[in-house]
Backbone as JSON, one array per atom type, in Angstrom:
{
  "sequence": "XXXXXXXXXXXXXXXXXXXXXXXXXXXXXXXXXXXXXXXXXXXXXXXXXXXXXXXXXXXXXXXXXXXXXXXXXXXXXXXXXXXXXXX",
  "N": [[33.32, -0.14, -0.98], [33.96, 2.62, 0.68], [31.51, 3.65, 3.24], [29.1, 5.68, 5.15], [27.01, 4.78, 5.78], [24.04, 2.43, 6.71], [24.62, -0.82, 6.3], [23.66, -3.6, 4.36], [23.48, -7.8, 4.29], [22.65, -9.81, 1.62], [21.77, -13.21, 0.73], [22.56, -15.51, -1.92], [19.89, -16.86, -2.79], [18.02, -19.16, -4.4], [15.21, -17.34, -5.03], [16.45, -14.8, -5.37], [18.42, -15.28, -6.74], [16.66, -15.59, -9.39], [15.57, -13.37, -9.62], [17.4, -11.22, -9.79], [18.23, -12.17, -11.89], [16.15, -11.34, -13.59], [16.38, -8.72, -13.68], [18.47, -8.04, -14.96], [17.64, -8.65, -17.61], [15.82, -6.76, -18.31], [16.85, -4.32, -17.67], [19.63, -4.48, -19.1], [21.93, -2.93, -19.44], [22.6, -1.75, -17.01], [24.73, -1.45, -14.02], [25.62, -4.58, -11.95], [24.74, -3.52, -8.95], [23.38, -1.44, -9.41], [21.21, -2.21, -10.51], [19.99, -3.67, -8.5], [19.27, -1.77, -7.1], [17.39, -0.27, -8.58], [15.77, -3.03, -8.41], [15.17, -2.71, -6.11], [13.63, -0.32, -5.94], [11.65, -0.62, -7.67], [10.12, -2.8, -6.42], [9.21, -1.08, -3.77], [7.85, 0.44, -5.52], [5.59, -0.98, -6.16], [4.36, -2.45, -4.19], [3.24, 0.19, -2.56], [1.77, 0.86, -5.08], [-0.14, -1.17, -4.64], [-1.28, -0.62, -1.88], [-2.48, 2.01, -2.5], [-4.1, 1.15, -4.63], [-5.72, -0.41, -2.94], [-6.83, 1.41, -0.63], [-8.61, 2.99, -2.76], [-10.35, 1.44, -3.03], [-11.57, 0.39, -0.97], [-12.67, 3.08, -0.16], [-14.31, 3.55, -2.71], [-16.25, 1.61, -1.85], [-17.25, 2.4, 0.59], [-18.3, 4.93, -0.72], [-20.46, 4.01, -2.36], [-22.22, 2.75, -0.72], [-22.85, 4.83, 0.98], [-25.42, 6.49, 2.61], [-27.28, 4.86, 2.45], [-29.08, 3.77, 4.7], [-30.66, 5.86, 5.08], [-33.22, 6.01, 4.48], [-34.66, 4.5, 6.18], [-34.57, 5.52, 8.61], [-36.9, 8.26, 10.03], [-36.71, 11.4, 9.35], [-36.49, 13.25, 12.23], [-34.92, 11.42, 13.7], [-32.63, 11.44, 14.9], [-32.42, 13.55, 16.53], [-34.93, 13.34, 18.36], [-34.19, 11.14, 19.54], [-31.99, 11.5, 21.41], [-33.28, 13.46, 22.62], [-34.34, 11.89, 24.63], [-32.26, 10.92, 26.44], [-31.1, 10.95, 29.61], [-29.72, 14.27, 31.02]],
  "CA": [[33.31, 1.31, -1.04], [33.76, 3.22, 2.41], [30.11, 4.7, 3.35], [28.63, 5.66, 6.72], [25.5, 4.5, 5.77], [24.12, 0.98, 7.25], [24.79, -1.74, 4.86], [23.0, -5.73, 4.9], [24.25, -9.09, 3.77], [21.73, -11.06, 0.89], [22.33, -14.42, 0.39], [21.91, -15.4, -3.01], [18.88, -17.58, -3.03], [16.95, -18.85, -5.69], [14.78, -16.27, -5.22], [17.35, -13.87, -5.57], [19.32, -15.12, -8.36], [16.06, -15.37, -10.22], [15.02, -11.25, -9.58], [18.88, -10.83, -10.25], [18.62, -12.3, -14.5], [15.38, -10.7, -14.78], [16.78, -7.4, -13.8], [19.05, -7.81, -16.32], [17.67, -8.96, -19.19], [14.96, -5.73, -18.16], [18.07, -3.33, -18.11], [21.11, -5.22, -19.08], [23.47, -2.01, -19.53], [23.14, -0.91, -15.77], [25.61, -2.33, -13.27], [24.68, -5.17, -10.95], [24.69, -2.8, -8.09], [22.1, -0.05, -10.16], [20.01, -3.95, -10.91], [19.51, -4.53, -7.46], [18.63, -0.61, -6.8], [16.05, -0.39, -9.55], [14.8, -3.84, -8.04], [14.4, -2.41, -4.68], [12.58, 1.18, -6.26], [10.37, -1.43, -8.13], [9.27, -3.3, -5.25], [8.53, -0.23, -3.4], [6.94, 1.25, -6.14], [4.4, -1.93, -6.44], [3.72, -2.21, -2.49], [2.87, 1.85, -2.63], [0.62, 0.74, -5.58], [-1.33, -2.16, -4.11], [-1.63, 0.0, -1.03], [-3.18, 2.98, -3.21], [-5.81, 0.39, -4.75], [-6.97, -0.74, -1.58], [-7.62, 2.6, -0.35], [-9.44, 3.43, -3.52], [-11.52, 0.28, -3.16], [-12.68, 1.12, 0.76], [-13.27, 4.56, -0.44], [-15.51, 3.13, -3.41], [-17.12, 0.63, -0.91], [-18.48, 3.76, 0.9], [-19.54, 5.86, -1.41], [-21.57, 3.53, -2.55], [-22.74, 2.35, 0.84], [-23.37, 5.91, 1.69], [-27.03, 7.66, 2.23], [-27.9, 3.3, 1.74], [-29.52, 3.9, 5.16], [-31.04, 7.22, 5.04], [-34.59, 5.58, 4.53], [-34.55, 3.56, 7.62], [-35.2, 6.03, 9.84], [-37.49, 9.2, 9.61], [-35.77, 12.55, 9.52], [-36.0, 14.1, 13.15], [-34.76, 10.33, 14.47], [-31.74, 11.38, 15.89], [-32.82, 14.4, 17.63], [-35.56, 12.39, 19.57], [-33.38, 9.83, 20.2], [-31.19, 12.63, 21.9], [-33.81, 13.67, 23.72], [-34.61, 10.72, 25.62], [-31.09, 10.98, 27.38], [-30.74, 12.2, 30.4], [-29.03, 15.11, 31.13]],
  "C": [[32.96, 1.83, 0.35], [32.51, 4.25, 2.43], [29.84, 4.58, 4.95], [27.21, 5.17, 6.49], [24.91, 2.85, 6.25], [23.61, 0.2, 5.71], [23.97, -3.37, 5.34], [23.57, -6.93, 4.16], [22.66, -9.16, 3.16], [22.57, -12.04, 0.51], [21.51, -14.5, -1.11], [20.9, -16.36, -3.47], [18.56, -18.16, -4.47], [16.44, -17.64, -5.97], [15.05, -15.07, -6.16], [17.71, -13.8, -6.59], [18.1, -14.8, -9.62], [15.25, -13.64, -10.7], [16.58, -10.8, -9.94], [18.23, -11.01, -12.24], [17.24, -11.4, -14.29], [15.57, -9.46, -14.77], [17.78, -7.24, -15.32], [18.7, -7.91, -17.28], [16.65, -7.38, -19.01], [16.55, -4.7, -18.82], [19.56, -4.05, -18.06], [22.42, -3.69, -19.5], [23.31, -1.31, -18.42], [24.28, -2.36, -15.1], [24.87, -3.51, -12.3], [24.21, -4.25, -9.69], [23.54, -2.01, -8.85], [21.16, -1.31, -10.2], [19.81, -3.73, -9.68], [18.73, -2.98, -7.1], [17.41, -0.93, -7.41], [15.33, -1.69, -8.96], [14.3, -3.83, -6.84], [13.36, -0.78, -5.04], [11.66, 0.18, -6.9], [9.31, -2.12, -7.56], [8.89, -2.34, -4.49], [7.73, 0.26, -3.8], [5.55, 0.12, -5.7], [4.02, -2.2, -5.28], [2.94, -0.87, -2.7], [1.33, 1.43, -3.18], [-0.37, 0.46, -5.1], [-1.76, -1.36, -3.19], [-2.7, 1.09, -1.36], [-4.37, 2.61, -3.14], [-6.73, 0.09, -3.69], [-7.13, 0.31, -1.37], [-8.65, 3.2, -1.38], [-10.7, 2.03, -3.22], [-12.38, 0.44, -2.13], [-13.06, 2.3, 0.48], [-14.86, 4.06, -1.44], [-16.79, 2.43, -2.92], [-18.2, 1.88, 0.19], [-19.13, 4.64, 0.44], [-20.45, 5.12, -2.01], [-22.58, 2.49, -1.96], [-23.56, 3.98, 1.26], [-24.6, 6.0, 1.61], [-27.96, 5.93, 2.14], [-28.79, 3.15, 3.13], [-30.71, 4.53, 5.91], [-32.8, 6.68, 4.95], [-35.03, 4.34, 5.89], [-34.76, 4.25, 8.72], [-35.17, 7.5, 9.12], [-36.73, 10.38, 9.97], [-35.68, 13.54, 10.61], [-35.55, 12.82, 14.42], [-33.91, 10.78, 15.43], [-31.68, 12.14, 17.3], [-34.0, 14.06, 18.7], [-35.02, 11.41, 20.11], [-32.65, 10.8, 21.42], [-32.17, 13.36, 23.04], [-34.47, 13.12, 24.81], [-33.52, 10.47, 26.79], [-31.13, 11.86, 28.54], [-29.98, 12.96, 30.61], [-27.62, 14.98, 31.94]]
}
């Protein structure tokens, strides 16, 4: 089909053939062409995901890290520290 759009060669691996049947037996009344779409929006989707979680997990990791210092030093520390600098 004539497109201007950039196109790639897959070889059909193991790999491949094996993400090929399970597309199908998943949706066996799309075309192979719509199979391989849906198996590239699937893999994006699930990268995206994992990516999500980790950011929720470093987020969680600080809030409950936060303020975990706050008794370690007395409450006009920084501003004497600050004033020890010279100008």
């Amino acid at each position: 089909m004539p497109t201007l759009l950039p196109r790639f060669q897959v070889t059909e691996t193991p790999e491949i053939e094996h993400a090929l049947k399970v597309a199908e037996q998943a949706w066996p009344e799309l075309s192979r062409a719509e199979r391989v779409l849906r198996l590239f929006q699937a893999g994006a989707d699930a990268i995206e995901g994992e990516r999500a979680e980790r950011r929720r997990a470093r987020r969680g990791a600080v809030d409950l890290s936060a303020g975990s210092l706050d008794i370690a030093y007395e409450p006009d520390y920084l501003e004497r520290l600050r004033s020890e600098w010279p100008e």
